């Protein structure tokens, strides 16, 4: 975050690897590192935020819609965020979401190794605020078998170089 | 929950405490209990899933877009899920989301006391699977000052009575 308050934007980008709105274009793609999901994580998140048997109890989960323990969709979304923040596009100002669409084509399961593939699908400078704009980033979170466990179309606020 | 039910539905709710697709209709409204968000929770979620200064460090957060510590939007979404699961509509089969839209009109802050108000906006029996259908539930997560911190339009899978 301190990068955006420094004066020499070239040095900042080189130093911090940050991408400003001006650096982004439709069709640009990014792939993150991986995150290994296990049973303990699924249950812990489930107990805290989504206390339903298919997220908290592997035996009870067998008799549900999911036919086994599955991660809460919000857990998968949170892991997607972590992957994007840590190894996705290094957006200037950080990952600040205004909103978007999310869907879960398949559940994430214990043992899944997840990564995120994303693509810039819109770049829109703000009309009223010259120092920022928005992008729409389409992300797919994918497990080791190639199953897509989350699809997200996120509208993100990104700084322009004039802000640096 | 029971206050808004029609008379024949009250009996079902009383018996099983569950609402089947057949019990739901457009315009039906629900209000959850409350959840108090504090600084430690915001930082803990941030460190785990959204490690950015505006979610993890109140001093660094002052110099960011958020001008102070704010909950990760996924944290707010996870809390919304917990409130809906624990004291929202008692859907037969649980809260199983297929996807939807989410936006964060304002950040959730330390000390916020959140609740969720929701409304059924679509009820659709499945054409191919007589034992289930989907609803679209529009939820707003609101703090103690009336600020809306999350709006969500969620497509949920709900069992029909024939499945019981």
PDB file of C-alpha atoms in Angstrom:
ATOM      1  CA  UNK A   1       0.000   0.000   0.000  1.00  0.00           C
ATOM      2  CA  UNK A   2       2.827   2.451   0.678  1.00  0.00           C
ATOM      3  CA  UNK A   3       3.888   2.183  -2.956  1.00  0.00           C
ATOM      4  CA  UNK A   4       1.006   4.350  -4.085  1.00  0.00           C
ATOM      5  CA  UNK A   5       2.198   7.307  -2.028  1.00  0.00           C
ATOM      6  CA  UNK A   6       5.704   7.423  -3.461  1.00  0.00           C
ATOM      7  CA  UNK A   7       6.584   9.871  -6.237  1.00  0.00           C
ATOM      8  CA  UNK A   8       8.499   7.861  -8.831  1.00  0.00           C
ATOM      9  CA  UNK A   9       5.926   5.545 -10.375  1.00  0.00           C
ATOM     10  CA  UNK A  10       8.393   3.638 -12.551  1.00  0.00           C
ATOM     11  CA  UNK A  11      10.492   2.757  -9.557  1.00  0.00           C
ATOM     12  CA  UNK A  12       7.356   1.764  -7.674  1.00  0.00           C
ATOM     13  CA  UNK A  13       6.168  -0.603 -10.379  1.00  0.00           C
ATOM     14  CA  UNK A  14       9.605  -2.105 -10.803  1.00  0.00           C
ATOM     15  CA  UNK A  15      10.004  -2.394  -7.063  1.00  0.00           C
ATOM     16  CA  UNK A  16       6.579  -3.521  -6.086  1.00  0.00           C
ATOM     17  CA  UNK A  17       5.355  -5.273  -9.225  1.00  0.00           C
ATOM     18  CA  UNK A  18       2.090  -3.340  -9.026  1.00  0.00           C
ATOM     19  CA  UNK A  19      -0.289  -3.054 -11.942  1.00  0.00           C
ATOM     20  CA  UNK A  20      -2.186   0.210 -12.388  1.00  0.00           C
ATOM     21  CA  UNK A  21      -5.367   0.523 -14.438  1.00  0.00           C
ATOM     22  CA  UNK A  22      -3.183   1.843 -17.279  1.00  0.00           C
ATOM     23  CA  UNK A  23      -1.205  -1.420 -17.287  1.00  0.00           C
ATOM     24  CA  UNK A  24      -4.286  -3.614 -17.666  1.00  0.00           C
ATOM     25  CA  UNK A  25      -6.048  -4.632 -20.864  1.00  0.00           C
ATOM     26  CA  UNK A  26      -8.884  -6.929 -21.862  1.00  0.00           C
ATOM     27  CA  UNK A  27      -7.639 -10.457 -22.431  1.00  0.00           C
ATOM     28  CA  UNK A  28      -4.779 -10.252 -19.926  1.00  0.00           C
ATOM     29  CA  UNK A  29      -4.492 -13.524 -18.016  1.00  0.00           C
ATOM     30  CA  UNK A  30      -3.109 -14.530 -14.640  1.00  0.00           C
ATOM     31  CA  UNK A  31      -2.552 -17.834 -12.848  1.00  0.00           C
ATOM     32  CA  UNK A  32      -1.996 -18.095  -9.093  1.00  0.00           C
ATOM     33  CA  UNK A  33      -0.059 -20.546  -6.972  1.00  0.00           C
ATOM     34  CA  UNK A  34      -1.914 -23.367  -5.218  1.00  0.00           C
ATOM     35  CA  UNK A  35      -3.770 -23.887  -1.935  1.00  0.00           C
ATOM     36  CA  UNK A  36      -4.292 -27.327  -0.415  1.00  0.00           C
ATOM     37  CA  UNK A  37      -7.679 -27.743   1.251  1.00  0.00           C
ATOM     38  CA  UNK A  38      -8.059 -30.329   4.005  1.00  0.00           C
ATOM     39  CA  UNK A  39     -10.834 -31.751   6.160  1.00  0.00           C
ATOM     40  CA  UNK A  40      -9.862 -29.772   9.262  1.00  0.00           C
ATOM     41  CA  UNK A  41     -10.009 -26.473   7.372  1.00  0.00           C
ATOM     42  CA  UNK A  42     -13.402 -27.319   5.875  1.00  0.00           C
ATOM     43  CA  UNK A  43     -14.873 -28.187   9.289  1.00  0.00           C
ATOM     44  CA  UNK A  44     -13.309 -25.197  11.015  1.00  0.00           C
ATOM     45  CA  UNK A  45     -14.716 -22.746   8.468  1.00  0.00           C
ATOM     46  CA  UNK A  46     -18.049 -24.565   8.492  1.00  0.00           C
ATOM     47  CA  UNK A  47     -18.373 -24.431  12.282  1.00  0.00           C
ATOM     48  CA  UNK A  48     -17.521 -20.742  12.289  1.00  0.00           C
ATOM     49  CA  UNK A  49     -19.570 -19.497   9.333  1.00  0.00           C
ATOM     50  CA  UNK A  50     -21.687 -22.176   7.699  1.00  0.00           C
ATOM     51  CA  UNK A  51     -22.725 -24.712  10.347  1.00  0.00           C
ATOM     52  CA  UNK A  52     -24.490 -27.283   8.187  1.00  0.00           C
ATOM     53  CA  UNK A  53     -23.791 -31.048   8.299  1.00  0.00           C
ATOM     54  CA  UNK A  54     -22.300 -31.201   4.789  1.00  0.00           C
ATOM     55  CA  UNK A  55     -19.560 -28.796   5.925  1.00  0.00           C
ATOM     56  CA  UNK A  56     -18.952 -30.010   9.491  1.00  0.00           C
ATOM     57  CA  UNK A  57     -19.484 -33.781   9.769  1.00  0.00           C
ATOM     58  CA  UNK A  58     -18.226 -36.268   7.177  1.00  0.00           C
ATOM     59  CA  UNK A  59     -20.676 -38.985   8.268  1.00  0.00           C
ATOM     60  CA  UNK A  60     -23.799 -36.820   8.270  1.00  0.00           C
ATOM     61  CA  UNK A  61     -22.572 -35.284   4.989  1.00  0.00           C
ATOM     62  CA  UNK A  62     -22.938 -38.658   3.223  1.00  0.00           C
ATOM     63  CA  UNK A  63     -26.714 -38.419   3.512  1.00  0.00           C
ATOM     64  CA  UNK A  64     -26.993 -34.900   2.105  1.00  0.00           C
ATOM     65  CA  UNK A  65     -27.187 -33.260  -1.309  1.00  0.00           C
ATOM     66  CA  UNK A  66     -23.362 -33.196  -1.370  1.00  0.00           C
ATOM     67  CA  UNK A  67     -22.902 -36.943  -0.634  1.00  0.00           C
ATOM     68  CA  UNK A  68     -19.810 -36.225   1.450  1.00  0.00           C
ATOM     69  CA  UNK A  69     -17.932 -33.430   3.159  1.00  0.00           C
ATOM     70  CA  UNK A  70     -17.698 -30.306   0.997  1.00  0.00           C
ATOM     71  CA  UNK A  71     -16.270 -26.852   1.633  1.00  0.00           C
ATOM     72  CA  UNK A  72     -18.700 -24.013   2.207  1.00  0.00           C
ATOM     73  CA  UNK A  73     -18.970 -21.985  -0.980  1.00  0.00           C
ATOM     74  CA  UNK A  74     -17.860 -18.968   1.054  1.00  0.00           C
ATOM     75  CA  UNK A  75     -14.767 -20.884   2.138  1.00  0.00           C
ATOM     76  CA  UNK A  76     -13.949 -21.555  -1.528  1.00  0.00           C
ATOM     77  CA  UNK A  77     -14.556 -17.851  -2.228  1.00  0.00           C
ATOM     78  CA  UNK A  78     -12.270 -16.846   0.654  1.00  0.00           C
ATOM     79  CA  UNK A  79      -9.504 -19.190  -0.578  1.00  0.00           C
ATOM     80  CA  UNK A  80      -9.930 -17.720  -4.068  1.00  0.00           C
ATOM     81  CA  UNK A  81      -9.390 -14.278  -2.539  1.00  0.00           C
ATOM     82  CA  UNK A  82      -6.254 -15.416  -0.742  1.00  0.00           C
ATOM     83  CA  UNK A  83      -4.819 -16.932  -3.909  1.00  0.00           C
ATOM     84  CA  UNK A  84      -5.611 -13.771  -5.891  1.00  0.00           C
ATOM     85  CA  UNK A  85      -4.155 -11.471  -3.219  1.00  0.00           C
ATOM     86  CA  UNK A  86      -0.994 -13.521  -2.762  1.00  0.00           C
ATOM     87  CA  UNK A  87      -0.183 -14.605  -6.292  1.00  0.00           C
ATOM     88  CA  UNK A  88      -2.806 -13.182  -8.676  1.00  0.00           C
ATOM     89  CA  UNK A  89      -2.562  -9.863 -10.509  1.00  0.00           C
ATOM     90  CA  UNK A  90      -0.635  -7.425  -8.269  1.00  0.00           C
ATOM     91  CA  UNK A  91      -3.205  -4.641  -8.523  1.00  0.00           C
ATOM     92  CA  UNK A  92      -2.187  -1.142  -7.448  1.00  0.00           C
ATOM     93  CA  UNK A  93      -4.102  -0.308  -4.279  1.00  0.00           C
ATOM     94  CA  UNK A  94      -4.813  -3.980  -3.641  1.00  0.00           C
ATOM     95  CA  UNK A  95      -7.806  -6.169  -4.378  1.00  0.00           C
ATOM     96  CA  UNK A  96     -10.808  -3.976  -3.598  1.00  0.00           C
ATOM     97  CA  UNK A  97     -14.066  -5.500  -4.797  1.00  0.00           C
ATOM     98  CA  UNK A  98     -17.236  -3.524  -5.411  1.00  0.00           C
ATOM     99  CA  UNK A  99     -19.282  -6.604  -6.188  1.00  0.00           C
ATOM    100  CA  UNK A 100     -19.871  -9.261  -8.763  1.00  0.00           C
ATOM    101  CA  UNK A 101     -21.256 -12.656  -9.604  1.00  0.00           C
ATOM    102  CA  UNK A 102     -20.203 -15.947  -8.097  1.00  0.00           C
ATOM    103  CA  UNK A 103     -21.182 -19.544  -8.767  1.00  0.00           C
ATOM    104  CA  UNK A 104     -20.048 -22.954  -7.586  1.00  0.00           C
ATOM    105  CA  UNK A 105     -20.259 -25.483 -10.449  1.00  0.00           C
ATOM    106  CA  UNK A 106     -18.807 -28.264  -8.249  1.00  0.00           C
ATOM    107  CA  UNK A 107     -18.019 -28.565  -4.538  1.00  0.00           C
ATOM    108  CA  UNK A 108     -14.453 -28.306  -3.213  1.00  0.00           C
ATOM    109  CA  UNK A 109     -13.504 -31.427  -1.216  1.00  0.00           C
ATOM    110  CA  UNK A 110     -10.883 -32.443   1.361  1.00  0.00           C
ATOM    111  CA  UNK A 111      -7.547 -32.979  -0.377  1.00  0.00           C
ATOM    112  CA  UNK A 112      -8.312 -30.611  -3.249  1.00  0.00           C
ATOM    113  CA  UNK A 113      -5.384 -28.534  -4.443  1.00  0.00           C
ATOM    114  CA  UNK A 114      -6.840 -25.308  -5.787  1.00  0.00           C
ATOM    115  CA  UNK A 115      -5.502 -22.588  -8.035  1.00  0.00           C
ATOM    116  CA  UNK A 116      -7.122 -19.610  -9.726  1.00  0.00           C
ATOM    117  CA  UNK A 117      -6.999 -18.673 -13.396  1.00  0.00           C
ATOM    118  CA  UNK A 118      -8.277 -15.228 -14.219  1.00  0.00           C
ATOM    119  CA  UNK A 119      -8.745 -12.916 -17.164  1.00  0.00           C
ATOM    120  CA  UNK A 120      -9.407  -9.193 -17.437  1.00  0.00           C
ATOM    121  CA  UNK A 121     -12.723  -8.804 -19.295  1.00  0.00           C
ATOM    122  CA  UNK A 122     -13.357  -5.071 -18.848  1.00  0.00           C
ATOM    123  CA  UNK A 123     -11.214  -2.002 -18.099  1.00  0.00           C
ATOM    124  CA  UNK A 124     -13.117   1.209 -17.334  1.00  0.00           C
ATOM    125  CA  UNK A 125     -11.504   4.494 -16.248  1.00  0.00           C
ATOM    126  CA  UNK A 126     -13.726   6.445 -13.857  1.00  0.00           C
ATOM    127  CA  UNK A 127     -15.401   9.452 -15.480  1.00  0.00           C
ATOM    128  CA  UNK A 128     -15.520  11.459 -12.255  1.00  0.00           C
ATOM    129  CA  UNK A 129     -12.323  10.339 -10.506  1.00  0.00           C
ATOM    130  CA  UNK A 130      -9.157  10.616 -12.616  1.00  0.00           C
ATOM    131  CA  UNK A 131      -7.066   8.665 -10.106  1.00  0.00           C
ATOM    132  CA  UNK A 132      -8.987   5.427 -10.376  1.00  0.00           C
ATOM    133  CA  UNK A 133     -11.118   3.114 -12.477  1.00  0.00           C
ATOM    134  CA  UNK A 134     -12.567  -0.381 -12.403  1.00  0.00           C
ATOM    135  CA  UNK A 135     -11.811  -3.670 -14.041  1.00  0.00           C
ATOM    136  CA  UNK A 136     -13.934  -6.775 -14.304  1.00  0.00           C
ATOM    137  CA  UNK A 137     -11.877  -9.873 -13.562  1.00  0.00           C
ATOM    138  CA  UNK A 138     -13.289 -13.270 -14.470  1.00  0.00           C
ATOM    139  CA  UNK A 139     -11.751 -15.898 -12.168  1.00  0.00           C
ATOM    140  CA  UNK A 140     -12.108 -19.653 -12.185  1.00  0.00           C
ATOM    141  CA  UNK A 141     -10.955 -21.678  -9.188  1.00  0.00           C
ATOM    142  CA  UNK A 142      -9.873 -25.125 -10.310  1.00  0.00           C
ATOM    143  CA  UNK A 143      -8.846 -28.297  -8.478  1.00  0.00           C
ATOM    144  CA  UNK A 144      -6.111 -30.827  -9.315  1.00  0.00           C
ATOM    145  CA  UNK A 145      -8.499 -32.789 -11.546  1.00  0.00           C
ATOM    146  CA  UNK A 146      -9.470 -29.720 -13.562  1.00  0.00           C
ATOM    147  CA  UNK A 147     -12.925 -29.390 -11.952  1.00  0.00           C
ATOM    148  CA  UNK A 148     -14.032 -25.784 -11.676  1.00  0.00           C
ATOM    149  CA  UNK A 149     -15.232 -25.234  -8.089  1.00  0.00           C
ATOM    150  CA  UNK A 150     -15.904 -21.496  -8.339  1.00  0.00           C
ATOM    151  CA  UNK A 151     -16.492 -18.986 -11.119  1.00  0.00           C
ATOM    152  CA  UNK A 152     -16.407 -15.339 -10.216  1.00  0.00           C
ATOM    153  CA  UNK A 153     -16.889 -12.151 -12.185  1.00  0.00           C
ATOM    154  CA  UNK A 154     -15.611  -9.416  -9.893  1.00  0.00           C
ATOM    155  CA  UNK A 155     -15.727  -5.666 -10.348  1.00  0.00           C
ATOM    156  CA  UNK A 156     -12.546  -4.302  -8.769  1.00  0.00           C
ATOM    157  CA  UNK A 157     -11.433  -0.734  -8.049  1.00  0.00           C
ATOM    158  CA  UNK A 158      -7.897  -0.106  -9.392  1.00  0.00           C
ATOM    159  CA  UNK A 159      -5.707   3.005  -9.124  1.00  0.00           C
ATOM    160  CA  UNK A 160      -4.413   4.850 -12.185  1.00  0.00           C
ATOM    161  CA  UNK A 161      -0.799   5.919 -12.561  1.00  0.00           C
ATOM    162  CA  UNK A 162      -1.691   9.564 -11.922  1.00  0.00           C
ATOM    163  CA  UNK A 163      -2.463   8.485  -8.351  1.00  0.00           C
ATOM    164  CA  UNK A 164       1.115   7.308  -7.810  1.00  0.00           C
TER     165      UNK A 164
ATOM    166  CA  UNK B   1     -39.737 -16.922  11.440  1.00  0.00           C
ATOM    167  CA  UNK B   2     -43.209 -18.142  12.201  1.00  0.00           C
ATOM    168  CA  UNK B   3     -44.845 -14.720  12.210  1.00  0.00           C
ATOM    169  CA  UNK B   4     -44.933 -14.416   8.468  1.00  0.00           C
ATOM    170  CA  UNK B   5     -46.227 -17.892   7.668  1.00  0.00           C
ATOM    171  CA  UNK B   6     -49.711 -18.504   6.332  1.00  0.00           C
ATOM    172  CA  UNK B   7     -51.817 -20.650   8.607  1.00  0.00           C
ATOM    173  CA  UNK B   8     -51.331 -23.991   6.848  1.00  0.00           C
ATOM    174  CA  UNK B   9     -47.608 -23.376   6.700  1.00  0.00           C
ATOM    175  CA  UNK B  10     -47.405 -22.723  10.402  1.00  0.00           C
ATOM    176  CA  UNK B  11     -48.273 -26.341  11.085  1.00  0.00           C
ATOM    177  CA  UNK B  12     -45.435 -27.538   8.868  1.00  0.00           C
ATOM    178  CA  UNK B  13     -43.018 -25.103  10.393  1.00  0.00           C
ATOM    179  CA  UNK B  14     -44.059 -26.130  13.857  1.00  0.00           C
ATOM    180  CA  UNK B  15     -43.659 -29.795  13.028  1.00  0.00           C
ATOM    181  CA  UNK B  16     -40.398 -29.905  11.170  1.00  0.00           C
ATOM    182  CA  UNK B  17     -39.179 -26.350  11.447  1.00  0.00           C
ATOM    183  CA  UNK B  18     -38.331 -26.686   7.793  1.00  0.00           C
ATOM    184  CA  UNK B  19     -39.640 -24.816   4.793  1.00  0.00           C
ATOM    185  CA  UNK B  20     -40.024 -26.815   1.595  1.00  0.00           C
ATOM    186  CA  UNK B  21     -40.214 -25.217  -1.831  1.00  0.00           C
ATOM    187  CA  UNK B  22     -43.991 -25.644  -1.621  1.00  0.00           C
ATOM    188  CA  UNK B  23     -44.057 -23.438   1.514  1.00  0.00           C
ATOM    189  CA  UNK B  24     -42.232 -20.540  -0.129  1.00  0.00           C
ATOM    190  CA  UNK B  25     -43.707 -17.718  -2.162  1.00  0.00           C
ATOM    191  CA  UNK B  26     -42.499 -14.501  -3.754  1.00  0.00           C
ATOM    192  CA  UNK B  27     -42.591 -11.626  -1.300  1.00  0.00           C
ATOM    193  CA  UNK B  28     -42.011 -13.769   1.805  1.00  0.00           C
ATOM    194  CA  UNK B  29     -39.631 -11.972   4.155  1.00  0.00           C
ATOM    195  CA  UNK B  30     -37.254 -13.079   6.900  1.00  0.00           C
ATOM    196  CA  UNK B  31     -35.123 -11.285   9.475  1.00  0.00           C
ATOM    197  CA  UNK B  32     -32.234 -12.944  11.312  1.00  0.00           C
ATOM    198  CA  UNK B  33     -30.742 -12.411  14.750  1.00  0.00           C
ATOM    199  CA  UNK B  34     -27.585 -10.331  15.106  1.00  0.00           C
ATOM    200  CA  UNK B  35     -23.819 -10.874  14.926  1.00  0.00           C
ATOM    201  CA  UNK B  36     -21.319  -8.537  16.571  1.00  0.00           C
ATOM    202  CA  UNK B  37     -18.166  -7.999  14.547  1.00  0.00           C
ATOM    203  CA  UNK B  38     -14.973  -6.982  16.355  1.00  0.00           C
ATOM    204  CA  UNK B  39     -11.432  -5.989  15.429  1.00  0.00           C
ATOM    205  CA  UNK B  40      -9.919  -9.358  16.357  1.00  0.00           C
ATOM    206  CA  UNK B  41     -12.342 -11.228  14.082  1.00  0.00           C
ATOM    207  CA  UNK B  42     -11.650  -8.848  11.187  1.00  0.00           C
ATOM    208  CA  UNK B  43      -7.876  -9.274  11.523  1.00  0.00           C
ATOM    209  CA  UNK B  44      -8.074 -13.024  12.005  1.00  0.00           C
ATOM    210  CA  UNK B  45     -10.183 -13.517   8.861  1.00  0.00           C
ATOM    211  CA  UNK B  46      -7.989 -11.048   6.981  1.00  0.00           C
ATOM    212  CA  UNK B  47      -4.750 -12.816   7.923  1.00  0.00           C
ATOM    213  CA  UNK B  48      -6.223 -16.159   6.913  1.00  0.00           C
ATOM    214  CA  UNK B  49      -7.998 -15.268   3.683  1.00  0.00           C
ATOM    215  CA  UNK B  50      -7.535 -11.665   2.614  1.00  0.00           C
ATOM    216  CA  UNK B  51      -4.130 -10.462   3.821  1.00  0.00           C
ATOM    217  CA  UNK B  52      -4.308  -6.807   2.827  1.00  0.00           C
ATOM    218  CA  UNK B  53      -3.467  -3.901   5.177  1.00  0.00           C
ATOM    219  CA  UNK B  54      -7.041  -2.563   5.300  1.00  0.00           C
ATOM    220  CA  UNK B  55      -8.147  -5.898   6.826  1.00  0.00           C
ATOM    221  CA  UNK B  56      -5.170  -6.689   9.068  1.00  0.00           C
ATOM    222  CA  UNK B  57      -3.599  -3.490  10.446  1.00  0.00           C
ATOM    223  CA  UNK B  58      -5.637  -0.555  11.754  1.00  0.00           C
ATOM    224  CA  UNK B  59      -2.769   1.925  11.372  1.00  0.00           C
ATOM    225  CA  UNK B  60      -1.849   0.997   7.801  1.00  0.00           C
ATOM    226  CA  UNK B  61      -5.589   0.869   7.031  1.00  0.00           C
ATOM    227  CA  UNK B  62      -5.916   4.617   7.702  1.00  0.00           C
ATOM    228  CA  UNK B  63      -3.868   5.379   4.590  1.00  0.00           C
ATOM    229  CA  UNK B  64      -5.899   3.164   2.258  1.00  0.00           C
ATOM    230  CA  UNK B  65      -9.080   3.392   0.200  1.00  0.00           C
ATOM    231  CA  UNK B  66     -11.024   2.256   3.294  1.00  0.00           C
ATOM    232  CA  UNK B  67      -9.591   4.934   5.640  1.00  0.00           C
ATOM    233  CA  UNK B  68      -9.593   2.501   8.547  1.00  0.00           C
ATOM    234  CA  UNK B  69      -9.915  -1.170   9.379  1.00  0.00           C
ATOM    235  CA  UNK B  70     -12.698  -2.869   7.410  1.00  0.00           C
ATOM    236  CA  UNK B  71     -13.867  -6.462   7.211  1.00  0.00           C
ATOM    237  CA  UNK B  72     -12.998  -8.436   4.091  1.00  0.00           C
ATOM    238  CA  UNK B  73     -16.069  -8.586   1.877  1.00  0.00           C
ATOM    239  CA  UNK B  74     -15.810 -12.386   2.072  1.00  0.00           C
ATOM    240  CA  UNK B  75     -15.896 -12.155   5.846  1.00  0.00           C
ATOM    241  CA  UNK B  76     -19.108 -10.134   5.609  1.00  0.00           C
ATOM    242  CA  UNK B  77     -20.450 -12.742   3.173  1.00  0.00           C
ATOM    243  CA  UNK B  78     -19.500 -15.576   5.547  1.00  0.00           C
ATOM    244  CA  UNK B  79     -21.206 -13.821   8.481  1.00  0.00           C
ATOM    245  CA  UNK B  80     -24.284 -13.328   6.296  1.00  0.00           C
ATOM    246  CA  UNK B  81     -24.280 -17.076   5.661  1.00  0.00           C
ATOM    247  CA  UNK B  82     -24.028 -17.854   9.361  1.00  0.00           C
ATOM    248  CA  UNK B  83     -26.908 -15.524  10.191  1.00  0.00           C
ATOM    249  CA  UNK B  84     -29.040 -17.034   7.422  1.00  0.00           C
ATOM    250  CA  UNK B  85     -28.205 -20.624   8.439  1.00  0.00           C
ATOM    251  CA  UNK B  86     -28.812 -20.010  12.147  1.00  0.00           C
ATOM    252  CA  UNK B  87     -31.803 -17.699  12.123  1.00  0.00           C
ATOM    253  CA  UNK B  88     -32.883 -17.079   8.539  1.00  0.00           C
ATOM    254  CA  UNK B  89     -35.461 -19.099   6.591  1.00  0.00           C
ATOM    255  CA  UNK B  90     -35.234 -22.751   7.772  1.00  0.00           C
ATOM    256  CA  UNK B  91     -34.962 -24.210   4.275  1.00  0.00           C
ATOM    257  CA  UNK B  92     -35.566 -27.932   3.836  1.00  0.00           C
ATOM    258  CA  UNK B  93     -32.246 -29.541   2.944  1.00  0.00           C
ATOM    259  CA  UNK B  94     -30.335 -26.538   4.270  1.00  0.00           C
ATOM    260  CA  UNK B  95     -28.862 -23.490   2.590  1.00  0.00           C
ATOM    261  CA  UNK B  96     -27.364 -24.823  -0.621  1.00  0.00           C
ATOM    262  CA  UNK B  97     -26.326 -22.067  -2.986  1.00  0.00           C
ATOM    263  CA  UNK B  98     -25.814 -22.547  -6.697  1.00  0.00           C
ATOM    264  CA  UNK B  99     -24.566 -19.010  -7.218  1.00  0.00           C
ATOM    265  CA  UNK B 100     -25.651 -15.432  -7.348  1.00  0.00           C
ATOM    266  CA  UNK B 101     -24.682 -11.802  -7.192  1.00  0.00           C
ATOM    267  CA  UNK B 102     -23.030 -10.030  -4.298  1.00  0.00           C
ATOM    268  CA  UNK B 103     -22.077  -6.418  -3.672  1.00  0.00           C
ATOM    269  CA  UNK B 104     -20.700  -4.433  -0.771  1.00  0.00           C
ATOM    270  CA  UNK B 105     -22.213  -0.932  -0.733  1.00  0.00           C
ATOM    271  CA  UNK B 106     -20.338  -0.004   2.474  1.00  0.00           C
ATOM    272  CA  UNK B 107     -17.580  -1.685   4.502  1.00  0.00           C
ATOM    273  CA  UNK B 108     -18.331  -3.529   7.756  1.00  0.00           C
ATOM    274  CA  UNK B 109     -16.279  -2.102  10.630  1.00  0.00           C
ATOM    275  CA  UNK B 110     -15.149  -3.189  14.107  1.00  0.00           C
ATOM    276  CA  UNK B 111     -18.082  -2.885  16.509  1.00  0.00           C
ATOM    277  CA  UNK B 112     -20.738  -3.340  13.837  1.00  0.00           C
ATOM    278  CA  UNK B 113     -23.762  -5.359  14.889  1.00  0.00           C
ATOM    279  CA  UNK B 114     -25.059  -7.035  11.758  1.00  0.00           C
ATOM    280  CA  UNK B 115     -28.343  -8.657  10.859  1.00  0.00           C
ATOM    281  CA  UNK B 116     -29.799  -9.929   7.597  1.00  0.00           C
ATOM    282  CA  UNK B 117     -33.140  -9.056   6.036  1.00  0.00           C
ATOM    283  CA  UNK B 118     -34.179 -11.200   3.127  1.00  0.00           C
ATOM    284  CA  UNK B 119     -37.002 -11.673   0.693  1.00  0.00           C
ATOM    285  CA  UNK B 120     -37.963 -14.483  -1.665  1.00  0.00           C
ATOM    286  CA  UNK B 121     -37.978 -13.004  -5.184  1.00  0.00           C
ATOM    287  CA  UNK B 122     -38.350 -16.161  -7.299  1.00  0.00           C
ATOM    288  CA  UNK B 123     -39.662 -19.694  -6.696  1.00  0.00           C
ATOM    289  CA  UNK B 124     -38.989 -22.209  -9.493  1.00  0.00           C
ATOM    290  CA  UNK B 125     -39.806 -25.931  -9.324  1.00  0.00           C
ATOM    291  CA  UNK B 126     -37.307 -28.031 -11.264  1.00  0.00           C
ATOM    292  CA  UNK B 127     -38.664 -29.340 -14.576  1.00  0.00           C
ATOM    293  CA  UNK B 128     -36.498 -32.452 -14.542  1.00  0.00           C
ATOM    294  CA  UNK B 129     -36.300 -33.249 -10.797  1.00  0.00           C
ATOM    295  CA  UNK B 130     -39.676 -33.412  -9.055  1.00  0.00           C
ATOM    296  CA  UNK B 131     -38.080 -33.563  -5.588  1.00  0.00           C
ATOM    297  CA  UNK B 132     -36.475 -30.134  -5.729  1.00  0.00           C
ATOM    298  CA  UNK B 133     -36.519 -26.611  -7.111  1.00  0.00           C
ATOM    299  CA  UNK B 134     -34.760 -23.311  -6.667  1.00  0.00           C
ATOM    300  CA  UNK B 135     -35.545 -19.994  -5.054  1.00  0.00           C
ATOM    301  CA  UNK B 136     -33.834 -16.661  -5.450  1.00  0.00           C
ATOM    302  CA  UNK B 137     -33.368 -14.993  -2.081  1.00  0.00           C
ATOM    303  CA  UNK B 138     -32.453 -11.305  -1.980  1.00  0.00           C
ATOM    304  CA  UNK B 139     -30.586 -10.608   1.265  1.00  0.00           C
ATOM    305  CA  UNK B 140     -29.353  -7.338   2.699  1.00  0.00           C
ATOM    306  CA  UNK B 141     -26.868  -7.353   5.569  1.00  0.00           C
ATOM    307  CA  UNK B 142     -27.343  -4.250   7.678  1.00  0.00           C
ATOM    308  CA  UNK B 143     -25.437  -2.704  10.594  1.00  0.00           C
ATOM    309  CA  UNK B 144     -26.743  -0.993  13.722  1.00  0.00           C
ATOM    310  CA  UNK B 145     -26.861   2.372  11.923  1.00  0.00           C
ATOM    311  CA  UNK B 146     -28.896   1.012   9.047  1.00  0.00           C
ATOM    312  CA  UNK B 147     -25.980   0.974   6.589  1.00  0.00           C
ATOM    313  CA  UNK B 148     -26.228  -1.871   4.112  1.00  0.00           C
ATOM    314  CA  UNK B 149     -22.840  -3.646   4.064  1.00  0.00           C
ATOM    315  CA  UNK B 150     -23.773  -6.488   1.699  1.00  0.00           C
ATOM    316  CA  UNK B 151     -26.480  -7.143  -0.861  1.00  0.00           C
ATOM    317  CA  UNK B 152     -26.827 -10.642  -2.171  1.00  0.00           C
ATOM    318  CA  UNK B 153     -29.108 -12.277  -4.697  1.00  0.00           C
ATOM    319  CA  UNK B 154     -28.637 -15.998  -4.143  1.00  0.00           C
ATOM    320  CA  UNK B 155     -30.010 -18.914  -6.118  1.00  0.00           C
ATOM    321  CA  UNK B 156     -30.669 -21.690  -3.602  1.00  0.00           C
ATOM    322  CA  UNK B 157     -31.631 -25.326  -4.105  1.00  0.00           C
ATOM    323  CA  UNK B 158     -34.665 -26.252  -1.939  1.00  0.00           C
ATOM    324  CA  UNK B 159     -36.369 -29.628  -1.503  1.00  0.00           C
ATOM    325  CA  UNK B 160     -40.039 -30.147  -2.331  1.00  0.00           C
ATOM    326  CA  UNK B 161     -42.441 -31.892   0.028  1.00  0.00           C
ATOM    327  CA  UNK B 162     -42.445 -35.022  -2.154  1.00  0.00           C
ATOM    328  CA  UNK B 163     -38.820 -35.483  -1.073  1.00  0.00           C
ATOM    329  CA  UNK B 164     -39.765 -35.625   2.610  1.00  0.00           C
TER     330      UNK B 164
END
